PDB file of C-alpha atoms in Angstrom:
ATOM      1  CA  UNK R   1     -21.261  54.480 145.800  1.00 39.00           C
ATOM      2  CA  UNK R   2     -17.681  53.463 145.490  1.00 38.00           C
ATOM      3  CA  UNK R   3     -16.678  51.813 142.314  1.00 38.00           C
ATOM      4  CA  UNK R   4     -15.261  48.409 142.977  1.00 35.00           C
ATOM      5  CA  UNK R   5     -13.108  46.235 140.761  1.00 31.00           C
ATOM      6  CA  UNK R   6     -13.046  42.391 140.489  1.00 29.00           C
ATOM      7  CA  UNK R   7     -10.006  41.431 138.438  1.00 30.00           C
ATOM      8  CA  UNK R   8      -6.751  43.311 138.961  1.00 37.00           C
ATOM      9  CA  UNK R   9      -4.945  43.872 135.749  1.00 39.00           C
ATOM     10  CA  UNK R  10      -1.856  46.208 134.271  1.00 40.00           C
ATOM     11  CA  UNK R  11      -2.032  49.466 135.403  1.00 45.00           C
ATOM     12  CA  UNK R  12      -5.015  48.726 137.729  1.00 49.00           C
ATOM     13  CA  UNK R  13      -4.795  49.640 141.629  1.00 54.00           C
ATOM     14  CA  UNK R  14      -6.360  46.630 143.703  1.00 46.00           C
ATOM     15  CA  UNK R  15      -9.510  47.192 145.282  1.00 42.00           C
ATOM     16  CA  UNK R  16      -8.747  48.753 148.613  1.00 41.00           C
ATOM     17  CA  UNK R  17     -10.133  46.259 151.351  1.00 41.00           C
ATOM     18  CA  UNK R  18     -10.062  46.796 155.034  1.00 44.00           C
ATOM     19  CA  UNK R  19      -6.893  45.711 156.724  1.00 45.00           C
ATOM     20  CA  UNK R  20      -4.757  45.715 153.095  1.00 51.00           C
ATOM     21  CA  UNK R  21      -1.094  46.872 153.906  1.00 65.00           C
ATOM     22  CA  UNK R  22      -0.450  50.450 153.297  1.00 84.00           C
ATOM     23  CA  UNK R  23       3.068  49.633 152.230  1.00 89.00           C
ATOM     24  CA  UNK R  24       2.000  47.385 149.476  1.00 93.00           C
ATOM     25  CA  UNK R  25      -0.537  50.001 148.080  1.00 95.00           C
ATOM     26  CA  UNK R  26       1.977  52.892 148.305  1.00 96.00           C
ATOM     27  CA  UNK R  27       4.162  50.897 146.161  1.00 96.00           C
ATOM     28  CA  UNK R  28       1.656  50.114 143.529  1.00 95.00           C
ATOM     29  CA  UNK R  29       0.849  53.592 143.149  1.00 97.00           C
ATOM     30  CA  UNK R  30       4.419  54.210 142.110  1.00 97.00           C
ATOM     31  CA  UNK R  31       4.558  51.064 139.849  1.00 96.00           C
ATOM     32  CA  UNK R  32       1.313  51.105 138.022  1.00 95.00           C
ATOM     33  CA  UNK R  33       0.535  54.621 137.865  1.00 95.00           C
ATOM     34  CA  UNK R  34       3.988  56.329 138.071  1.00 96.00           C
ATOM     35  CA  UNK R  35       2.852  58.623 140.839  1.00 98.00           C
ATOM     36  CA  UNK R  36       4.981  60.222 143.539  1.00 98.00           C
ATOM     37  CA  UNK R  37       4.164  59.226 147.165  1.00 98.00           C
ATOM     38  CA  UNK R  38       5.195  60.368 150.514  1.00 98.00           C
ATOM     39  CA  UNK R  39       4.292  58.939 153.860  1.00 97.00           C
ATOM     40  CA  UNK R  40       2.297  61.139 156.370  1.00 97.00           C
ATOM     41  CA  UNK R  41       1.495  60.768 159.920  1.00 97.00           C
ATOM     42  CA  UNK R  42      -0.068  57.657 161.524  1.00 96.00           C
ATOM     43  CA  UNK R  43      -2.577  56.641 164.054  1.00 94.00           C
ATOM     44  CA  UNK R  44      -1.147  55.843 167.485  1.00 92.00           C
ATOM     45  CA  UNK R  45      -3.424  53.927 170.226  1.00 86.00           C
ATOM     46  CA  UNK R  46      -2.582  54.677 173.803  1.00 78.00           C
ATOM     47  CA  UNK R  47      -4.996  52.775 176.052  1.00 75.00           C
ATOM     48  CA  UNK R  48      -8.433  52.607 174.388  1.00 78.00           C
ATOM     49  CA  UNK R  49      -7.821  56.161 172.839  1.00 82.00           C
ATOM     50  CA  UNK R  50      -6.557  56.630 169.086  1.00 88.00           C
ATOM     51  CA  UNK R  51      -4.658  59.902 168.414  1.00 92.00           C
ATOM     52  CA  UNK R  52      -2.729  61.421 165.373  1.00 96.00           C
ATOM     53  CA  UNK R  53       1.285  60.951 165.774  1.00 95.00           C
ATOM     54  CA  UNK R  54       1.475  64.740 165.292  1.00 95.00           C
ATOM     55  CA  UNK R  55       0.618  65.141 168.934  1.00 92.00           C
ATOM     56  CA  UNK R  56      -2.151  67.682 168.550  1.00 94.00           C
ATOM     57  CA  UNK R  57      -5.321  66.361 170.432  1.00 89.00           C
ATOM     58  CA  UNK R  58      -7.486  68.486 168.338  1.00 92.00           C
ATOM     59  CA  UNK R  59      -6.072  67.194 165.026  1.00 95.00           C
ATOM     60  CA  UNK R  60      -8.743  67.723 162.334  1.00 93.00           C
ATOM     61  CA  UNK R  61      -7.492  65.048 160.212  1.00 95.00           C
ATOM     62  CA  UNK R  62      -5.763  62.346 162.587  1.00 96.00           C
ATOM     63  CA  UNK R  63      -3.653  59.900 160.688  1.00 96.00           C
ATOM     64  CA  UNK R  64      -4.063  61.817 157.224  1.00 97.00           C
ATOM     65  CA  UNK R  65      -1.712  64.669 156.635  1.00 97.00           C
ATOM     66  CA  UNK R  66       2.086  65.599 155.968  1.00 98.00           C
ATOM     67  CA  UNK R  67       4.034  64.589 158.922  1.00 96.00           C
ATOM     68  CA  UNK R  68       6.381  67.676 158.531  1.00 93.00           C
ATOM     69  CA  UNK R  69       7.006  70.769 156.775  1.00 94.00           C
ATOM     70  CA  UNK R  70       9.409  69.054 154.522  1.00 95.00           C
ATOM     71  CA  UNK R  71       6.934  66.521 153.104  1.00 97.00           C
ATOM     72  CA  UNK R  72       7.422  67.617 149.399  1.00 96.00           C
ATOM     73  CA  UNK R  73      11.128  66.885 149.191  1.00 96.00           C
ATOM     74  CA  UNK R  74      10.598  63.552 150.541  1.00 95.00           C
ATOM     75  CA  UNK R  75       7.968  62.528 147.901  1.00 97.00           C
ATOM     76  CA  UNK R  76       9.343  59.705 145.824  1.00 97.00           C
ATOM     77  CA  UNK R  77       8.261  57.964 142.455  1.00 97.00           C
ATOM     78  CA  UNK R  78      10.551  54.957 143.151  1.00 97.00           C
ATOM     79  CA  UNK R  79       9.092  51.865 144.362  1.00 97.00           C
ATOM     80  CA  UNK R  80      12.236  50.734 145.912  1.00 97.00           C
ATOM     81  CA  UNK R  81      12.203  54.130 147.952  1.00 97.00           C
ATOM     82  CA  UNK R  82       8.656  53.811 148.702  1.00 97.00           C
ATOM     83  CA  UNK R  83       9.116  50.293 150.151  1.00 95.00           C
ATOM     84  CA  UNK R  84      12.076  51.698 152.321  1.00 96.00           C
ATOM     85  CA  UNK R  85       9.795  54.501 153.425  1.00 96.00           C
ATOM     86  CA  UNK R  86       6.943  52.592 154.661  1.00 96.00           C
ATOM     87  CA  UNK R  87       8.976  49.867 155.971  1.00 94.00           C
ATOM     88  CA  UNK R  88      10.121  52.477 158.706  1.00 92.00           C
ATOM     89  CA  UNK R  89       6.586  53.645 159.185  1.00 91.00           C
ATOM     90  CA  UNK R  90       4.107  50.818 158.144  1.00 93.00           C
ATOM     91  CA  UNK R  91       0.750  52.450 159.116  1.00 93.00           C
ATOM     92  CA  UNK R  92       1.861  55.949 157.784  1.00 96.00           C
ATOM     93  CA  UNK R  93      -0.643  57.768 155.507  1.00 97.00           C
ATOM     94  CA  UNK R  94      -0.348  57.516 151.710  1.00 98.00           C
ATOM     95  CA  UNK R  95      -0.056  61.126 150.382  1.00 98.00           C
ATOM     96  CA  UNK R  96      -0.055  62.013 146.887  1.00 98.00           C
ATOM     97  CA  UNK R  97       1.645  65.403 146.075  1.00 98.00           C
ATOM     98  CA  UNK R  98      -0.389  67.313 143.202  1.00 98.00           C
ATOM     99  CA  UNK R  99       1.336  69.335 140.498  1.00 97.00           C
ATOM    100  CA  UNK R 100       3.534  66.458 139.465  1.00 96.00           C
ATOM    101  CA  UNK R 101       1.882  63.611 137.839  1.00 96.00           C
ATOM    102  CA  UNK R 102      -1.527  65.240 138.318  1.00 98.00           C
ATOM    103  CA  UNK R 103      -3.635  68.144 139.795  1.00 98.00           C
ATOM    104  CA  UNK R 104      -6.840  67.876 141.579  1.00 98.00           C
ATOM    105  CA  UNK R 105     -10.137  69.806 141.581  1.00 97.00           C
ATOM    106  CA  UNK R 106     -11.904  69.426 145.112  1.00 97.00           C
ATOM    107  CA  UNK R 107     -15.623  69.601 145.398  1.00 97.00           C
ATOM    108  CA  UNK R 108     -18.304  68.860 147.942  1.00 96.00           C
ATOM    109  CA  UNK R 109     -19.299  65.238 148.057  1.00 97.00           C
ATOM    110  CA  UNK R 110     -22.955  65.646 146.862  1.00 96.00           C
ATOM    111  CA  UNK R 111     -21.957  67.694 143.836  1.00 96.00           C
ATOM    112  CA  UNK R 112     -19.263  65.285 142.900  1.00 97.00           C
ATOM    113  CA  UNK R 113     -21.543  62.342 142.488  1.00 97.00           C
ATOM    114  CA  UNK R 114     -23.878  64.747 140.690  1.00 96.00           C
ATOM    115  CA  UNK R 115     -21.161  65.614 138.335  1.00 97.00           C
ATOM    116  CA  UNK R 116     -20.028  62.030 137.737  1.00 97.00           C
ATOM    117  CA  UNK R 117     -23.698  61.063 136.735  1.00 96.00           C
ATOM    118  CA  UNK R 118     -23.855  64.037 134.629  1.00 94.00           C
ATOM    119  CA  UNK R 119     -20.433  63.105 132.888  1.00 95.00           C
ATOM    120  CA  UNK R 120     -21.675  59.357 132.272  1.00 93.00           C
ATOM    121  CA  UNK R 121     -24.653  60.858 130.524  1.00 94.00           C
ATOM    122  CA  UNK R 122     -22.290  62.854 128.308  1.00 92.00           C
ATOM    123  CA  UNK R 123     -20.174  59.902 127.441  1.00 93.00           C
ATOM    124  CA  UNK R 124     -17.081  61.429 129.363  1.00 93.00           C
ATOM    125  CA  UNK R 125     -14.622  59.509 131.039  1.00 92.00           C
ATOM    126  CA  UNK R 126     -13.305  61.113 134.332  1.00 95.00           C
ATOM    127  CA  UNK R 127      -9.769  60.310 135.713  1.00 96.00           C
ATOM    128  CA  UNK R 128      -9.549  58.646 139.291  1.00 98.00           C
ATOM    129  CA  UNK R 129     -11.517  60.510 141.850  1.00 98.00           C
ATOM    130  CA  UNK R 130     -11.307  60.045 145.524  1.00 98.00           C
ATOM    131  CA  UNK R 131     -13.944  60.595 148.259  1.00 97.00           C
ATOM    132  CA  UNK R 132     -13.136  61.332 151.889  1.00 97.00           C
ATOM    133  CA  UNK R 133     -14.766  61.246 155.380  1.00 96.00           C
ATOM    134  CA  UNK R 134     -14.715  65.200 155.082  1.00 94.00           C
ATOM    135  CA  UNK R 135     -17.242  64.760 152.579  1.00 96.00           C
ATOM    136  CA  UNK R 136     -15.198  66.216 149.734  1.00 97.00           C
ATOM    137  CA  UNK R 137     -14.117  64.640 146.541  1.00 98.00           C
ATOM    138  CA  UNK R 138     -11.097  65.055 144.476  1.00 98.00           C
ATOM    139  CA  UNK R 139     -11.038  64.664 140.871  1.00 98.00           C
ATOM    140  CA  UNK R 140      -7.631  64.168 139.268  1.00 98.00           C
ATOM    141  CA  UNK R 141      -6.673  66.160 136.188  1.00 97.00           C
ATOM    142  CA  UNK R 142      -3.675  66.746 133.944  1.00 97.00           C
ATOM    143  CA  UNK R 143      -1.027  68.528 135.918  1.00 96.00           C
ATOM    144  CA  UNK R 144      -0.961  72.248 135.249  1.00 95.00           C
ATOM    145  CA  UNK R 145      -4.848  72.319 134.922  1.00 93.00           C
ATOM    146  CA  UNK R 146      -5.783  73.279 138.528  1.00 94.00           C
ATOM    147  CA  UNK R 147      -4.342  76.753 138.101  1.00 93.00           C
ATOM    148  CA  UNK R 148      -6.882  77.318 135.299  1.00 94.00           C
ATOM    149  CA  UNK R 149     -10.008  76.348 137.250  1.00 95.00           C
ATOM    150  CA  UNK R 150     -10.600  79.748 138.849  1.00 93.00           C
ATOM    151  CA  UNK R 151     -10.672  81.589 135.684  1.00 95.00           C
ATOM    152  CA  UNK R 152     -12.793  79.139 133.810  1.00 95.00           C
ATOM    153  CA  UNK R 153     -15.307  79.060 136.683  1.00 94.00           C
ATOM    154  CA  UNK R 154     -15.683  82.551 136.637  1.00 94.00           C
ATOM    155  CA  UNK R 155     -15.857  82.608 132.730  1.00 94.00           C
ATOM    156  CA  UNK R 156     -19.018  80.651 133.325  1.00 93.00           C
ATOM    157  CA  UNK R 157     -20.176  83.198 135.853  1.00 92.00           C
ATOM    158  CA  UNK R 158     -19.811  81.667 139.059  1.00 91.00           C
ATOM    159  CA  UNK R 159     -17.319  82.136 141.830  1.00 91.00           C
ATOM    160  CA  UNK R 160     -15.167  79.367 142.763  1.00 91.00           C
ATOM    161  CA  UNK R 161     -15.303  80.023 146.512  1.00 89.00           C
ATOM    162  CA  UNK R 162     -19.131  80.355 146.451  1.00 90.00           C
ATOM    163  CA  UNK R 163     -19.281  76.830 144.776  1.00 93.00           C
ATOM    164  CA  UNK R 164     -17.032  75.246 147.100  1.00 94.00           C
ATOM    165  CA  UNK R 165     -14.710  74.374 144.452  1.00 95.00           C
ATOM    166  CA  UNK R 166     -10.853  74.259 145.231  1.00 96.00           C
ATOM    167  CA  UNK R 167      -8.124  73.677 142.983  1.00 96.00           C
ATOM    168  CA  UNK R 168      -5.084  71.565 144.353  1.00 97.00           C
ATOM    169  CA  UNK R 169      -1.881  72.475 142.047  1.00 97.00           C
ATOM    170  CA  UNK R 170       1.832  72.182 143.006  1.00 95.00           C
ATOM    171  CA  UNK R 171       2.560  72.559 146.815  1.00 95.00           C
ATOM    172  CA  UNK R 172      -0.585  70.750 147.635  1.00 97.00           C
ATOM    173  CA  UNK R 173      -1.324  67.297 148.343  1.00 97.00           C
ATOM    174  CA  UNK R 174      -4.368  64.790 148.508  1.00 98.00           C
ATOM    175  CA  UNK R 175      -4.620  61.553 150.957  1.00 97.00           C
ATOM    176  CA  UNK R 176      -4.852  58.473 148.859  1.00 97.00           C
ATOM    177  CA  UNK R 177      -6.918  55.302 149.711  1.00 96.00           C
ATOM    178  CA  UNK R 178      -6.832  53.262 151.906  1.00 95.00           C
ATOM    179  CA  UNK R 179      -5.551  55.947 154.431  1.00 96.00           C
ATOM    180  CA  UNK R 180      -7.702  56.152 157.338  1.00 94.00           C
ATOM    181  CA  UNK R 181      -8.867  59.320 159.164  1.00 95.00           C
ATOM    182  CA  UNK R 182      -8.962  58.332 162.588  1.00 92.00           C
ATOM    183  CA  UNK R 183     -12.721  58.419 164.151  1.00 86.00           C
ATOM    184  CA  UNK R 184     -13.880  59.681 160.756  1.00 92.00           C
ATOM    185  CA  UNK R 185     -13.451  56.674 158.251  1.00 94.00           C
ATOM    186  CA  UNK R 186     -11.223  55.887 155.413  1.00 95.00           C
ATOM    187  CA  UNK R 187     -10.292  57.560 152.047  1.00 97.00           C
ATOM    188  CA  UNK R 188     -11.945  55.622 149.323  1.00 96.00           C
ATOM    189  CA  UNK R 189     -12.026  55.639 145.195  1.00 97.00           C
ATOM    190  CA  UNK R 190     -15.414  57.222 143.844  1.00 97.00           C
ATOM    191  CA  UNK R 191     -13.763  56.168 140.448  1.00 96.00           C
ATOM    192  CA  UNK R 192     -10.895  53.878 140.804  1.00 95.00           C
ATOM    193  CA  UNK R 193      -7.687  54.144 138.999  1.00 95.00           C
ATOM    194  CA  UNK R 194      -7.890  51.642 135.978  1.00 94.00           C
ATOM    195  CA  UNK R 195      -6.409  51.563 132.365  1.00 93.00           C
ATOM    196  CA  UNK R 196      -9.328  53.196 131.090  1.00 92.00           C
ATOM    197  CA  UNK R 197      -8.547  56.519 133.032  1.00 94.00           C
ATOM    198  CA  UNK R 198      -4.758  56.174 132.658  1.00 92.00           C
ATOM    199  CA  UNK R 199      -4.927  59.173 130.525  1.00 94.00           C
ATOM    200  CA  UNK R 200      -6.303  61.939 132.506  1.00 96.00           C
ATOM    201  CA  UNK R 201      -8.650  64.644 131.356  1.00 96.00           C
ATOM    202  CA  UNK R 202      -8.156  68.291 131.340  1.00 96.00           C
ATOM    203  CA  UNK R 203      -9.543  70.792 133.546  1.00 96.00           C
ATOM    204  CA  UNK R 204     -11.338  72.369 130.553  1.00 96.00           C
ATOM    205  CA  UNK R 205     -13.145  69.049 130.192  1.00 95.00           C
ATOM    206  CA  UNK R 206     -14.501  68.763 133.603  1.00 96.00           C
ATOM    207  CA  UNK R 207     -15.075  72.082 134.823  1.00 95.00           C
ATOM    208  CA  UNK R 208     -18.609  72.561 133.288  1.00 95.00           C
ATOM    209  CA  UNK R 209     -20.235  69.520 134.792  1.00 95.00           C
ATOM    210  CA  UNK R 210     -18.398  70.283 138.224  1.00 96.00           C
ATOM    211  CA  UNK R 211     -19.345  73.807 138.224  1.00 95.00           C
ATOM    212  CA  UNK R 212     -22.893  73.086 137.090  1.00 94.00           C
ATOM    213  CA  UNK R 213     -23.152  70.479 139.838  1.00 95.00           C
ATOM    214  CA  UNK R 214     -21.659  72.579 142.616  1.00 94.00           C
ATOM    215  CA  UNK R 215     -24.066  75.425 141.631  1.00 90.00           C
ATOM    216  CA  UNK R 216     -26.966  73.314 142.101  1.00 82.00           C
ATOM    217  CA  UNK R 217     -25.733  72.123 145.572  1.00 65.00           C
ATOM    218  CA  UNK R 218     -26.506  74.994 148.571  1.00 57.00           C
ATOM    219  CA  UNK R 219     -23.120  75.763 149.964  1.00 54.00           C
ATOM    220  CA  UNK R 220     -22.432  76.385 153.861  1.00 53.00           C
ATOM    221  CA  UNK R 221     -22.125  79.889 154.698  1.00 48.00           C
ATOM    222  CA  UNK R 222     -18.821  81.018 156.803  1.00 44.00           C
TER     223      UNK R 222
END
């Protein structure tokens, strides 16, 4: 269900094919979308065993999380700096800080695809959307919008937690394609960054279809 692109044009991130260098893609994010990027951890192979560079054998997201607590200060929007950072760690995850060029609204994957179908029927153009092996999707919205999500959802009569809807604002991050989560799969685009979705939607525009889709999907009990 991933959206693919045939021709790469101005402002379009190239299709993420298996084996495409992470450094090149990180630089494209800074050049084409003006997004800040920061390298995260990476995967290491010892014998036939693949482990996260963080050293935690029980790491829940091997190869796809920040490398240290100062990750936000290391984020850069400079293509030159990005090249230098990934030259030092060429297999490091690509992390995109939220609360800068964009916020994100995270929802369960099934609800996310349902919401995308509903948006298409309504004639809406969503921004870029990622899908991850944890079966969660992240919808990019204008910065500052994620903090409104809770009140907006409650205004519709739902609880964000009950819906499995999570806002990602300043201080949070998302892993970007083609980062691989060891043993689980690869971060992909459900809706690719293109010139058509360069202007991100507001949280207010997306919250109705997202909440409706989440409300239709049974959520796991804790």
